């Protein structure tokens, strides 16, 4: 935020005028950049709209799995995965996650999941940075899967 008292103390000096013009120029530039970045759906300096992630509901994922159309990658840690996971899921913990380690989906949709959706979204961001064509995760994560009463493998 603009430090108004400091500018008021230097009022009338040419330095104040230059500082004000510099500040205004920077604001205009950042505002232009922010609008350009937001139009592209990217984030600027960690703020703004992030990459769009496709979310599927537990019921949609269950249907996809039953039809053989999905492969689930669970990004929770190994102990969480061992305590219970979606049947047929593969475990690739976020702590060691690399998009290059993702299994080949063989014509299926890769769907990432975690406990609540945040870690799988982070993994999707890593996939986007690596230009991997993975954009789908389970909305609400494994918690939503359990709450929907769907089968759990241990």
Backbone as JSON Lines, residues from 0, in Angstrom:
{"i":0,"aa":"X","n":[0.84,-1.18,0.0],"ca":[0.0,0.0,0.0],"c":[0.88,1.24,0.0]}
{"i":1,"aa":"X","n":[0.44,2.3,-0.61],"ca":[1.18,3.53,-0.71],"c":[1.36,4.15,0.66]}
{"i":2,"aa":"X","n":[2.59,4.52,0.98],"ca":[2.9,5.12,2.27],"c":[2.64,6.61,2.18]}
{"i":3,"aa":"X","n":[1.41,7.03,2.39],"ca":[1.02,8.42,2.2],"c":[1.75,9.39,3.14]}
{"i":4,"aa":"X","n":[1.91,9.09,4.41],"ca":[2.61,10.04,5.27],"c":[4.03,10.34,4.79]}
{"i":5,"aa":"X","n":[4.74,9.35,4.28],"ca":[6.1,9.57,3.79],"c":[6.08,10.49,2.57]}
{"i":6,"aa":"X","n":[5.08,10.34,1.7],"ca":[4.99,11.2,0.52],"c":[4.59,12.62,0.92]}
{"i":7,"aa":"X","n":[3.74,12.74,1.92],"ca":[3.34,14.05,2.38],"c":[4.53,14.82,2.97]}
{"i":8,"aa":"X","n":[5.42,14.12,3.67],"ca":[6.59,14.78,4.27],"c":[7.53,15.31,3.19]}
{"i":9,"aa":"X","n":[7.56,14.66,2.03],"ca":[8.45,15.09,0.96],"c":[7.71,15.92,-0.1]}
{"i":10,"aa":"X","n":[6.54,16.35,0.21],"ca":[5.73,17.08,-0.75],"c":[6.5,18.27,-1.3]}
{"i":11,"aa":"X","n":[6.38,18.48,-2.57],"ca":[7.02,19.61,-3.21],"c":[8.41,19.28,-3.76]}
{"i":12,"aa":"X","n":[8.99,18.2,-3.34],"ca":[10.32,17.87,-3.84],"c":[10.18,17.1,-5.16]}
{"i":13,"aa":"X","n":[11.2,17.22,-6.0],"ca":[11.17,16.5,-7.28],"c":[11.28,15.0,-7.03]}
{"i":14,"aa":"X","n":[11.93,14.62,-5.92],"ca":[12.07,13.2,-5.6],"c":[10.71,12.57,-5.34]}
{"i":15,"aa":"X","n":[9.83,13.32,-4.68],"ca":[8.49,12.82,-4.42],"c":[7.77,12.58,-5.74]}
{"i":16,"aa":"X","n":[7.9,13.52,-6.66],"ca":[7.24,13.4,-7.96],"c":[7.73,12.17,-8.71]}
{"i":17,"aa":"X","n":[9.05,11.94,-8.71],"ca":[9.62,10.77,-9.39],"c":[9.15,9.49,-8.71]}
{"i":18,"aa":"X","n":[9.15,9.49,-7.38],"ca":[8.72,8.3,-6.65],"c":[7.26,7.99,-6.94]}
{"i":19,"aa":"X","n":[6.43,9.02,-6.98],"ca":[5.01,8.81,-7.28],"c":[4.82,8.27,-8.69]}
{"i":20,"aa":"X","n":[5.54,8.85,-9.65],"ca":[5.42,8.37,-11.03],"c":[5.92,6.94,-11.16]}
{"i":21,"aa":"X","n":[6.99,6.6,-10.49],"ca":[7.51,5.24,-10.52],"c":[6.49,4.27,-9.93]}
{"i":22,"aa":"X","n":[5.93,4.64,-8.8],"ca":[4.95,3.8,-8.14],"c":[3.73,3.58,-9.04]}
{"i":23,"aa":"X","n":[3.24,4.64,-9.65],"ca":[2.07,4.55,-10.52],"c":[2.39,3.7,-11.74]}
{"i":24,"aa":"X","n":[3.57,3.87,-12.3],"ca":[3.98,3.06,-13.46],"c":[4.02,1.58,-13.11]}
{"i":25,"aa":"X","n":[4.58,1.27,-11.96],"ca":[4.66,-0.12,-11.52],"c":[3.26,-0.69,-11.32]}
{"i":26,"aa":"X","n":[2.38,0.07,-10.69],"ca":[1.0,-0.39,-10.49],"c":[0.31,-0.68,-11.82]}
{"i":27,"aa":"X","n":[0.46,0.23,-12.78],"ca":[-0.18,0.04,-14.09],"c":[0.37,-1.2,-14.78]}
{"i":28,"aa":"X","n":[1.69,-1.39,-14.72],"ca":[2.31,-2.55,-15.34],"c":[1.79,-3.84,-14.69]}
{"i":29,"aa":"X","n":[1.79,-3.89,-13.37],"ca":[1.32,-5.09,-12.66],"c":[-0.14,-5.37,-12.95]}
{"i":30,"aa":"X","n":[-0.95,-4.33,-13.02],"ca":[-2.36,-4.49,-13.32],"c":[-2.54,-5.07,-14.72]}
{"i":31,"aa":"X","n":[-1.79,-4.56,-15.7],"ca":[-1.85,-5.08,-17.07],"c":[-1.42,-6.54,-17.12]}
{"i":32,"aa":"X","n":[-0.3,-6.85,-16.44],"ca":[0.2,-8.21,-16.42],"c":[-0.79,-9.15,-15.75]}
{"i":33,"aa":"X","n":[-1.39,-8.68,-14.66],"ca":[-2.34,-9.5,-13.93],"c":[-3.54,-9.85,-14.8]}
{"i":34,"aa":"X","n":[-4.05,-8.87,-15.55],"ca":[-5.2,-9.11,-16.43],"c":[-4.83,-10.09,-17.54]}
{"i":35,"aa":"X","n":[-3.63,-9.94,-18.11],"ca":[-3.17,-10.86,-19.16],"c":[-3.05,-12.27,-18.62]}
{"i":36,"aa":"X","n":[-2.44,-12.4,-17.46],"ca":[-2.22,-13.71,-16.85],"c":[-3.56,-14.35,-16.48]}
{"i":37,"aa":"X","n":[-4.47,-13.56,-15.9],"ca":[-5.77,-14.1,-15.51],"c":[-6.57,-14.54,-16.74]}
{"i":38,"aa":"X","n":[-6.45,-13.82,-17.85],"ca":[-7.16,-14.19,-19.07],"c":[-6.68,-15.55,-19.58]}
{"i":39,"aa":"X","n":[-5.41,-15.86,-19.32],"ca":[-4.86,-17.14,-19.74],"c":[-5.14,-18.24,-18.73]}
{"i":40,"aa":"X","n":[-5.7,-17.88,-17.56],"ca":[-6.01,-18.87,-16.53],"c":[-4.77,-19.31,-15.76]}
{"i":41,"aa":"X","n":[-3.77,-18.44,-15.67],"ca":[-2.54,-18.77,-14.97],"c":[-2.51,-18.01,-13.65]}
{"i":42,"aa":"X","n":[-1.51,-18.31,-12.83],"ca":[-1.34,-17.61,-11.57],"c":[-0.15,-16.67,-11.67]}
{"i":43,"aa":"X","n":[-0.26,-15.52,-11.03],"ca":[0.84,-14.55,-11.01],"c":[1.32,-14.4,-9.58]}
{"i":44,"aa":"X","n":[2.57,-14.67,-9.36],"ca":[3.18,-14.54,-8.05],"c":[2.42,-15.33,-6.99]}
{"i":45,"aa":"X","n":[1.86,-16.47,-7.36],"ca":[1.16,-17.31,-6.41],"c":[-0.26,-16.87,-6.13]}
{"i":46,"aa":"X","n":[-0.73,-15.83,-6.83],"ca":[-2.09,-15.36,-6.61],"c":[-2.88,-15.48,-7.89]}
{"i":47,"aa":"X","n":[-4.17,-15.29,-7.8],"ca":[-4.99,-15.3,-8.99],"c":[-5.55,-16.67,-9.27]}
{"i":48,"aa":"X","n":[-6.11,-16.78,-10.45],"ca":[-6.77,-18.02,-10.85],"c":[-5.73,-19.06,-11.23]}
{"i":49,"aa":"X","n":[-5.82,-20.23,-10.64],"ca":[-4.88,-21.29,-10.95],"c":[-5.33,-22.09,-12.16]}
{"i":50,"aa":"X","n":[-4.59,-23.12,-12.47],"ca":[-4.95,-23.99,-13.59],"c":[-6.29,-24.65,-13.29]}
{"i":51,"aa":"X","n":[-7.09,-24.79,-14.34],"ca":[-8.4,-25.43,-14.17],"c":[-8.2,-26.94,-14.07]}
{"i":52,"aa":"X","n":[-8.73,-27.52,-13.02],"ca":[-8.67,-28.96,-12.84],"c":[-10.06,-29.53,-13.04]}
{"i":53,"aa":"X","n":[-10.13,-30.59,-13.77],"ca":[-11.41,-31.27,-13.97],"c":[-11.66,-32.14,-12.75]}
{"i":54,"aa":"X","n":[-12.81,-31.99,-12.16],"ca":[-13.18,-32.8,-10.99],"c":[-14.27,-33.78,-11.38]}
{"i":55,"aa":"X","n":[-14.15,-34.99,-10.85],"ca":[-15.22,-35.96,-11.0],"c":[-15.77,-36.26,-9.61]}
{"i":56,"aa":"X","n":[-17.03,-36.59,-9.54],"ca":[-17.64,-36.94,-8.26],"c":[-17.33,-38.41,-7.96]}
{"i":57,"aa":"X","n":[-17.5,-38.82,-6.7],"ca":[-17.29,-40.23,-6.39],"c":[-18.17,-41.15,-7.26]}
{"i":58,"aa":"X","n":[-19.4,-40.76,-7.5],"ca":[-20.31,-41.58,-8.3],"c":[-19.83,-41.66,-9.76]}
{"i":59,"aa":"X","n":[-19.35,-40.55,-10.3],"ca":[-18.83,-40.56,-11.66],"c":[-17.6,-41.46,-11.76]}
{"i":60,"aa":"X","n":[-16.69,-41.34,-10.78],"ca":[-15.49,-42.16,-10.79],"c":[-15.85,-43.65,-10.65]}
{"i":61,"aa":"X","n":[-16.81,-43.95,-9.8],"ca":[-17.24,-45.34,-9.64],"c":[-17.74,-45.89,-10.97]}
{"i":62,"aa":"X","n":[-18.54,-45.11,-11.68],"ca":[-19.06,-45.53,-12.99],"c":[-17.91,-45.72,-13.99]}
{"i":63,"aa":"X","n":[-16.96,-44.8,-13.98],"ca":[-15.81,-44.9,-14.88],"c":[-15.0,-46.16,-14.59]}
{"i":64,"aa":"X","n":[-14.8,-46.46,-13.3],"ca":[-14.04,-47.65,-12.91],"c":[-14.77,-48.93,-13.34]}
{"i":65,"aa":"X","n":[-16.08,-48.96,-13.11],"ca":[-16.87,-50.14,-13.48],"c":[-16.85,-50.38,-14.99]}
{"i":66,"aa":"X","n":[-16.76,-49.28,-15.77],"ca":[-16.73,-49.38,-17.23],"c":[-15.31,-49.58,-17.76]}
{"i":67,"aa":"X","n":[-14.32,-49.61,-16.85],"ca":[-12.93,-49.77,-17.26],"c":[-12.36,-48.55,-17.96]}
{"i":68,"aa":"X","n":[-12.9,-47.36,-17.62],"ca":[-12.48,-46.13,-18.28],"c":[-11.54,-45.27,-17.47]}
{"i":69,"aa":"X","n":[-11.19,-45.69,-16.25],"ca":[-10.35,-44.85,-15.4],"c":[-9.27,-45.67,-14.7]}
{"i":70,"aa":"X","n":[-8.16,-44.99,-14.41],"ca":[-7.09,-45.54,-13.6],"c":[-6.83,-44.52,-12.5]}
{"i":71,"aa":"X","n":[-6.94,-44.94,-11.25],"ca":[-6.82,-44.02,-10.11],"c":[-5.39,-44.05,-9.57]}
{"i":72,"aa":"X","n":[-4.83,-42.84,-9.37],"ca":[-3.53,-42.68,-8.75],"c":[-3.75,-41.92,-7.45]}
{"i":73,"aa":"X","n":[-3.45,-42.58,-6.34],"ca":[-3.64,-42.01,-5.01],"c":[-2.33,-41.35,-4.59]}
{"i":74,"aa":"X","n":[-2.37,-40.05,-4.3],"ca":[-1.14,-39.31,-3.96],"c":[-0.94,-39.16,-2.44]}
{"i":75,"aa":"X","n":[-1.72,-39.91,-1.66],"ca":[-1.51,-39.88,-0.2],"c":[-0.26,-40.68,0.14]}
{"i":76,"aa":"X","n":[0.23,-40.49,1.35],"ca":[1.41,-41.22,1.8],"c":[1.09,-42.71,1.94]}
{"i":77,"aa":"X","n":[2.13,-43.54,1.93],"ca":[1.96,-45.0,1.93],"c":[1.14,-45.51,3.11]}
{"i":78,"aa":"X","n":[1.32,-44.93,4.31],"ca":[0.55,-45.4,5.46],"c":[-0.93,-45.07,5.33]}
{"i":79,"aa":"X","n":[-1.25,-43.92,4.75],"ca":[-2.65,-43.55,4.51],"c":[-3.26,-44.49,3.47]}
{"i":80,"aa":"X","n":[-2.51,-44.76,2.43],"ca":[-2.97,-45.66,1.37],"c":[-3.24,-47.05,1.92]}
{"i":81,"aa":"X","n":[-2.33,-47.55,2.77],"ca":[-2.48,-48.89,3.35],"c":[-3.71,-48.99,4.24]}
{"i":82,"aa":"X","n":[-4.09,-47.88,4.87],"ca":[-5.25,-47.88,5.76],"c":[-6.57,-48.0,4.99]}
{"i":83,"aa":"X","n":[-6.55,-47.72,3.72],"ca":[-7.74,-47.83,2.89],"c":[-7.63,-46.96,1.65]}
{"i":84,"aa":"X","n":[-8.05,-47.51,0.51],"ca":[-7.98,-46.77,-0.74],"c":[-9.04,-47.27,-1.72]}
{"i":85,"aa":"X","n":[-9.19,-46.55,-2.8],"ca":[-10.14,-46.92,-3.84],"c":[-9.62,-48.21,-4.5]}
{"i":86,"aa":"X","n":[-10.48,-49.22,-4.66],"ca":[-10.03,-50.48,-5.26],"c":[-9.33,-50.27,-6.62]}
{"i":87,"aa":"X","n":[-8.16,-50.88,-6.74],"ca":[-7.39,-50.81,-7.98],"c":[-6.49,-49.59,-8.09]}
{"i":88,"aa":"X","n":[-6.52,-48.71,-7.09],"ca":[-5.7,-47.5,-7.15],"c":[-4.21,-47.84,-7.03]}
{"i":89,"aa":"X","n":[-3.39,-46.98,-7.64],"ca":[-1.94,-47.07,-7.57],"c":[-1.47,-45.96,-6.65]}
{"i":90,"aa":"X","n":[-0.49,-46.23,-5.79],"ca":[-0.01,-45.23,-4.84],"c":[1.27,-44.56,-5.33]}
{"i":91,"aa":"X","n":[1.22,-43.24,-5.52],"ca":[2.39,-42.4,-5.82],"c":[2.33,-41.21,-4.88]}
{"i":92,"aa":"X","n":[2.94,-41.3,-3.69],"ca":[2.84,-40.23,-2.7],"c":[3.31,-38.86,-3.22]}
{"i":93,"aa":"X","n":[2.59,-37.83,-2.84],"ca":[2.93,-36.47,-3.27],"c":[4.34,-36.08,-2.85]}
{"i":94,"aa":"X","n":[4.8,-36.58,-1.7],"ca":[6.13,-36.21,-1.2],"c":[7.25,-36.62,-2.17]}
{"i":95,"aa":"X","n":[6.99,-37.6,-3.0],"ca":[8.0,-38.04,-3.98],"c":[7.45,-38.02,-5.4]}
{"i":96,"aa":"X","n":[6.34,-37.34,-5.6],"ca":[5.6,-37.35,-6.87],"c":[6.38,-36.69,-8.0]}
{"i":97,"aa":"X","n":[6.42,-37.39,-9.13],"ca":[6.94,-36.84,-10.37],"c":[6.0,-37.32,-11.48]}
{"i":98,"aa":"X","n":[5.61,-36.39,-12.33],"ca":[4.68,-36.73,-13.41],"c":[5.23,-37.85,-14.29]}
{"i":99,"aa":"X","n":[6.54,-37.92,-14.41],"ca":[7.16,-38.95,-15.25],"c":[6.95,-40.36,-14.69]}
{"i":100,"aa":"X","n":[6.58,-40.47,-13.42],"ca":[6.36,-41.77,-12.79],"c":[4.93,-42.28,-12.95]}
{"i":101,"aa":"X","n":[4.05,-41.46,-13.52],"ca":[2.66,-41.88,-13.68],"c":[2.57,-43.1,-14.58]}
{"i":102,"aa":"X","n":[1.71,-44.04,-14.22],"ca":[1.55,-45.22,-15.08],"c":[0.91,-44.85,-16.41]}
{"i":103,"aa":"X","n":[1.19,-45.62,-17.43],"ca":[0.55,-45.4,-18.73],"c":[-0.92,-45.81,-18.6]}
{"i":104,"aa":"X","n":[-1.85,-44.92,-18.92],"ca":[-3.27,-45.22,-18.69],"c":[-3.89,-46.19,-19.69]}
{"i":105,"aa":"X","n":[-3.2,-46.5,-20.78],"ca":[-3.71,-47.44,-21.79],"c":[-5.14,-47.12,-22.22]}
{"i":106,"aa":"X","n":[-5.36,-45.89,-22.65],"ca":[-6.68,-45.48,-23.14],"c":[-7.66,-45.08,-22.05]}
{"i":107,"aa":"X","n":[-7.26,-45.15,-20.8],"ca":[-8.14,-44.78,-19.69],"c":[-7.83,-43.35,-19.24]}
{"i":108,"aa":"X","n":[-8.74,-42.78,-18.48],"ca":[-8.52,-41.47,-17.89],"c":[-7.8,-41.65,-16.57]}
{"i":109,"aa":"X","n":[-6.66,-40.95,-16.43],"ca":[-5.96,-40.97,-15.14],"c":[-6.68,-40.01,-14.2]}
{"i":110,"aa":"X","n":[-7.04,-40.49,-13.03],"ca":[-7.73,-39.67,-12.04],"c":[-6.91,-39.71,-10.77]}
{"i":111,"aa":"X","n":[-6.46,-38.52,-10.33],"ca":[-5.69,-38.44,-9.1],"c":[-6.62,-38.24,-7.92]}
{"i":112,"aa":"X","n":[-6.22,-38.79,-6.76],"ca":[-7.01,-38.55,-5.55],"c":[-6.1,-38.5,-4.33]}
{"i":113,"aa":"X","n":[-6.61,-37.87,-3.29],"ca":[-5.95,-37.81,-1.99],"c":[-7.07,-37.89,-0.95]}
{"i":114,"aa":"X","n":[-6.86,-37.37,0.23],"ca":[-7.91,-37.47,1.24],"c":[-9.04,-36.46,1.01]}
{"i":115,"aa":"X","n":[-8.68,-35.2,0.69],"ca":[-9.72,-34.19,0.55],"c":[-9.72,-33.42,-0.76]}
{"i":116,"aa":"X","n":[-8.68,-33.58,-1.58],"ca":[-8.63,-32.9,-2.87],"c":[-7.5,-31.92,-3.04]}
{"i":117,"aa":"X","n":[-6.9,-31.47,-1.94],"ca":[-5.84,-30.45,-2.04],"c":[-4.54,-31.03,-2.6]}
{"i":118,"aa":"X","n":[-4.11,-32.17,-2.08],"ca":[-2.85,-32.76,-2.55],"c":[-2.97,-33.23,-4.0]}
{"i":119,"aa":"X","n":[-4.12,-33.75,-4.38],"ca":[-4.28,-34.17,-5.78],"c":[-4.26,-32.96,-6.71]}
{"i":120,"aa":"X","n":[-4.8,-31.83,-6.26],"ca":[-4.74,-30.6,-7.06],"c":[-3.28,-30.14,-7.2]}
{"i":121,"aa":"X","n":[-2.5,-30.27,-6.12],"ca":[-1.08,-29.92,-6.16],"c":[-0.36,-30.84,-7.15]}
{"i":122,"aa":"X","n":[-0.68,-32.12,-7.13],"ca":[-0.07,-33.07,-8.07],"c":[-0.46,-32.72,-9.5]}
{"i":123,"aa":"X","n":[-1.7,-32.28,-9.71],"ca":[-2.13,-31.86,-11.05],"c":[-1.35,-30.65,-11.51]}
{"i":124,"aa":"X","n":[-1.06,-29.73,-10.59],"ca":[-0.23,-28.57,-10.93],"c":[1.16,-29.03,-11.38]}
{"i":125,"aa":"X","n":[1.72,-30.02,-10.68],"ca":[3.03,-30.56,-11.06],"c":[2.95,-31.21,-12.44]}
{"i":126,"aa":"X","n":[1.85,-31.88,-12.71],"ca":[1.66,-32.51,-14.03],"c":[1.6,-31.44,-15.12]}
{"i":127,"aa":"X","n":[0.9,-30.35,-14.84],"ca":[0.78,-29.26,-15.81],"c":[2.15,-28.65,-16.09]}
{"i":128,"aa":"X","n":[2.95,-28.46,-15.05],"ca":[4.29,-27.89,-15.23],"c":[5.17,-28.84,-16.05]}
{"i":129,"aa":"X","n":[4.97,-30.13,-15.92],"ca":[5.73,-31.12,-16.66],"c":[5.1,-31.41,-18.02]}
{"i":130,"aa":"X","n":[4.03,-30.7,-18.34],"ca":[3.28,-30.85,-19.58],"c":[2.71,-32.26,-19.77]}
{"i":131,"aa":"X","n":[2.39,-32.89,-18.65],"ca":[1.72,-34.2,-18.7],"c":[0.23,-33.95,-18.94]}
{"i":132,"aa":"X","n":[-0.39,-34.78,-19.72],"ca":[-1.79,-34.59,-20.06],"c":[-2.71,-35.24,-19.03]}
{"i":133,"aa":"X","n":[-2.59,-34.81,-17.81],"ca":[-3.44,-35.3,-16.73],"c":[-4.11,-34.06,-16.13]}
{"i":134,"aa":"X","n":[-5.43,-34.06,-16.08],"ca":[-6.13,-32.88,-15.58],"c":[-7.31,-33.2,-14.67]}
{"i":135,"aa":"X","n":[-7.43,-34.46,-14.25],"ca":[-8.63,-34.87,-13.52],"c":[-8.31,-35.38,-12.14]}
{"i":136,"aa":"X","n":[-9.12,-34.96,-11.17],"ca":[-9.0,-35.52,-9.82],"c":[-10.38,-35.7,-9.21]}
{"i":137,"aa":"X","n":[-10.39,-36.47,-8.13],"ca":[-11.63,-36.79,-7.43],"c":[-12.0,-35.62,-6.52]}
{"i":138,"aa":"X","n":[-13.09,-34.95,-6.81],"ca":[-13.57,-33.86,-5.98],"c":[-13.92,-34.36,-4.58]}
{"i":139,"aa":"X","n":[-13.34,-33.75,-3.57],"ca":[-13.59,-34.17,-2.19],"c":[-12.71,-35.32,-1.75]}
{"i":140,"aa":"X","n":[-11.96,-35.88,-2.69],"ca":[-10.98,-36.92,-2.38],"c":[-11.57,-38.21,-1.83]}
{"i":141,"aa":"X","n":[-10.7,-38.98,-1.18],"ca":[-11.08,-40.28,-0.63],"c":[-12.16,-40.12,0.44]}
{"i":142,"aa":"X","n":[-12.13,-39.0,1.15],"ca":[-13.16,-38.74,2.15],"c":[-14.55,-38.73,1.54]}
{"i":143,"aa":"X","n":[-14.69,-38.11,0.37],"ca":[-15.98,-38.08,-0.33],"c":[-16.35,-39.48,-0.83]}
{"i":144,"aa":"X","n":[-15.34,-40.25,-1.25],"ca":[-15.56,-41.62,-1.71],"c":[-16.16,-42.46,-0.58]}
{"i":145,"aa":"X","n":[-15.56,-42.38,0.61],"ca":[-16.03,-43.13,1.78],"c":[-17.42,-42.66,2.18]}
{"i":146,"aa":"X","n":[-17.61,-41.33,2.2],"ca":[-18.91,-40.77,2.6],"c":[-20.04,-41.21,1.65]}
{"i":147,"aa":"X","n":[-19.67,-41.46,0.38],"ca":[-20.68,-41.92,-0.6],"c":[-20.98,-43.41,-0.43]}
{"i":148,"aa":"X","n":[-20.27,-44.08,0.48],"ca":[-20.52,-45.49,0.75],"c":[-19.97,-46.43,-0.33]}
{"i":149,"aa":"X","n":[-18.97,-45.98,-1.05],"ca":[-18.39,-46.8,-2.11],"c":[-17.32,-47.72,-1.54]}
{"i":150,"aa":"X","n":[-16.98,-48.8,-2.26],"ca":[-16.07,-49.82,-1.7],"c":[-14.66,-49.28,-1.42]}
{"i":151,"aa":"X","n":[-14.07,-49.84,-0.35],"ca":[-12.71,-49.47,0.06],"c":[-11.88,-50.73,0.12]}
{"i":152,"aa":"X","n":[-10.69,-50.66,-0.44],"ca":[-9.75,-51.78,-0.41],"c":[-8.69,-51.49,0.64]}
{"i":153,"aa":"X","n":[-8.31,-52.53,1.39],"ca":[-7.27,-52.35,2.42],"c":[-6.12,-53.26,2.15]}
